[in-house]
XYZ file of C-alpha atoms in Angstrom:
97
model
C 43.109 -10.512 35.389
C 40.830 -13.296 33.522
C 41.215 -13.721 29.427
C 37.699 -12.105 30.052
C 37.945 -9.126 32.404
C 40.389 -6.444 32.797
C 43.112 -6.498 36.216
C 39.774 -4.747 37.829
C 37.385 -6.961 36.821
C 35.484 -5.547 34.369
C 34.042 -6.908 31.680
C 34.610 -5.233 27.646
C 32.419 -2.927 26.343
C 28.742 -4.832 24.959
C 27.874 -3.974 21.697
C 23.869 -4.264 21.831
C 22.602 -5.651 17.767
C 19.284 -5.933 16.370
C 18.439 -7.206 12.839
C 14.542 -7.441 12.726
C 12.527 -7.662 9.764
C 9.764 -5.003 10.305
C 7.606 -6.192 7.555
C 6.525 -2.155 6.620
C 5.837 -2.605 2.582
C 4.761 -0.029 0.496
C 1.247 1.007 0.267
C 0.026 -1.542 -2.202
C -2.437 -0.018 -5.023
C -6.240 -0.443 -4.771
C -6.449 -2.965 -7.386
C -4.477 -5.355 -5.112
C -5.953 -7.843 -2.637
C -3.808 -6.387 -0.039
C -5.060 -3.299 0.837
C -6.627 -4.485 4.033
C -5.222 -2.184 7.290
C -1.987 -4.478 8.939
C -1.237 -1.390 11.599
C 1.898 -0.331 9.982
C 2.132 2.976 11.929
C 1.206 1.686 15.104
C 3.659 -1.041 14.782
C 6.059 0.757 13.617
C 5.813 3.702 16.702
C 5.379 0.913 18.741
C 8.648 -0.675 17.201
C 10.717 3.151 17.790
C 9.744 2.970 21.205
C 12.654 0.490 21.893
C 15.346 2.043 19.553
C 17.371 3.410 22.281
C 17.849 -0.298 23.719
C 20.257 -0.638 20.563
C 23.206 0.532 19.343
C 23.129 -1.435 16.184
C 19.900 -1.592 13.850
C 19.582 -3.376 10.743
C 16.161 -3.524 9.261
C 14.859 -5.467 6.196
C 11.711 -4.605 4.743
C 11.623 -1.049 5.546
C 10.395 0.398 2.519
C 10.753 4.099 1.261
C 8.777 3.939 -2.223
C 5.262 5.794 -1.548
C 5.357 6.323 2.181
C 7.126 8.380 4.558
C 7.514 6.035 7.461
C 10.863 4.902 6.708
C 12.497 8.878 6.539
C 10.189 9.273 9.974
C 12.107 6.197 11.640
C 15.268 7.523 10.732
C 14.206 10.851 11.887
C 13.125 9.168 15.212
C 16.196 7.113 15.611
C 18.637 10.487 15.172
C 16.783 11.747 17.701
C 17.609 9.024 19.824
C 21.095 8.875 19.516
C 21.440 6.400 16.531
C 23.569 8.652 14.376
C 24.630 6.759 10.939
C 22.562 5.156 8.548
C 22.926 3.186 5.782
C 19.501 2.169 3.105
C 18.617 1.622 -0.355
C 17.449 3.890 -2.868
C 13.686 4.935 -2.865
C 14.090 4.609 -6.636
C 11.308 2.350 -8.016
C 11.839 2.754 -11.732
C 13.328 -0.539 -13.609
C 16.710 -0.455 -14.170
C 18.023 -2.213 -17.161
C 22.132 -2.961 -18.209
């Protein structure tokens, strides 16, 4: 056999990884200038629609403080066979030493 294939030819096992920054912040509060509409369901149902192409996902800017979309992802990805997860608290208090 190759250094890259087994005595049959085959290749090892692909791990398939995806680190994407999904840009789903919080709600911001009315007083803000950014409370226009920037589709974050729609983007991010049209973002779970390609979960099962994985078997790695790491996210950044998922957030879980004032919105559910984050616990439905992770809901949605169990579903589809993406079994652990790993994410930060939801805890939006300051915390001081």
């Amino acid at each position: 056999g190759g250094e890259c294939g087994g005595e049959d030819g085959s290749w090892p096992p692909v791990l398939r990884m995806l680190t994407y920054n999904v840009f789903i912040r919080a709600p911001a509060p009315q007083f803000t200038h950014n409370t226009d509409d920037d589709r974050k369901d729609e983007r991010l149902r049209r973002f779970a629609e390609n979960l099962r192409r994985y078997d790695v996902v790491c996210l950044q800017e998922l957030f879980g403080a004032f919105s559910n979309r984050r616990d439905w992802l992770a809901e949605v990805a169990g579903r589809l066979g993406l079994k652990h997860q790993l994410r930060s608290s939801t805890n939006v208090r300051p915390r001081c030493l």
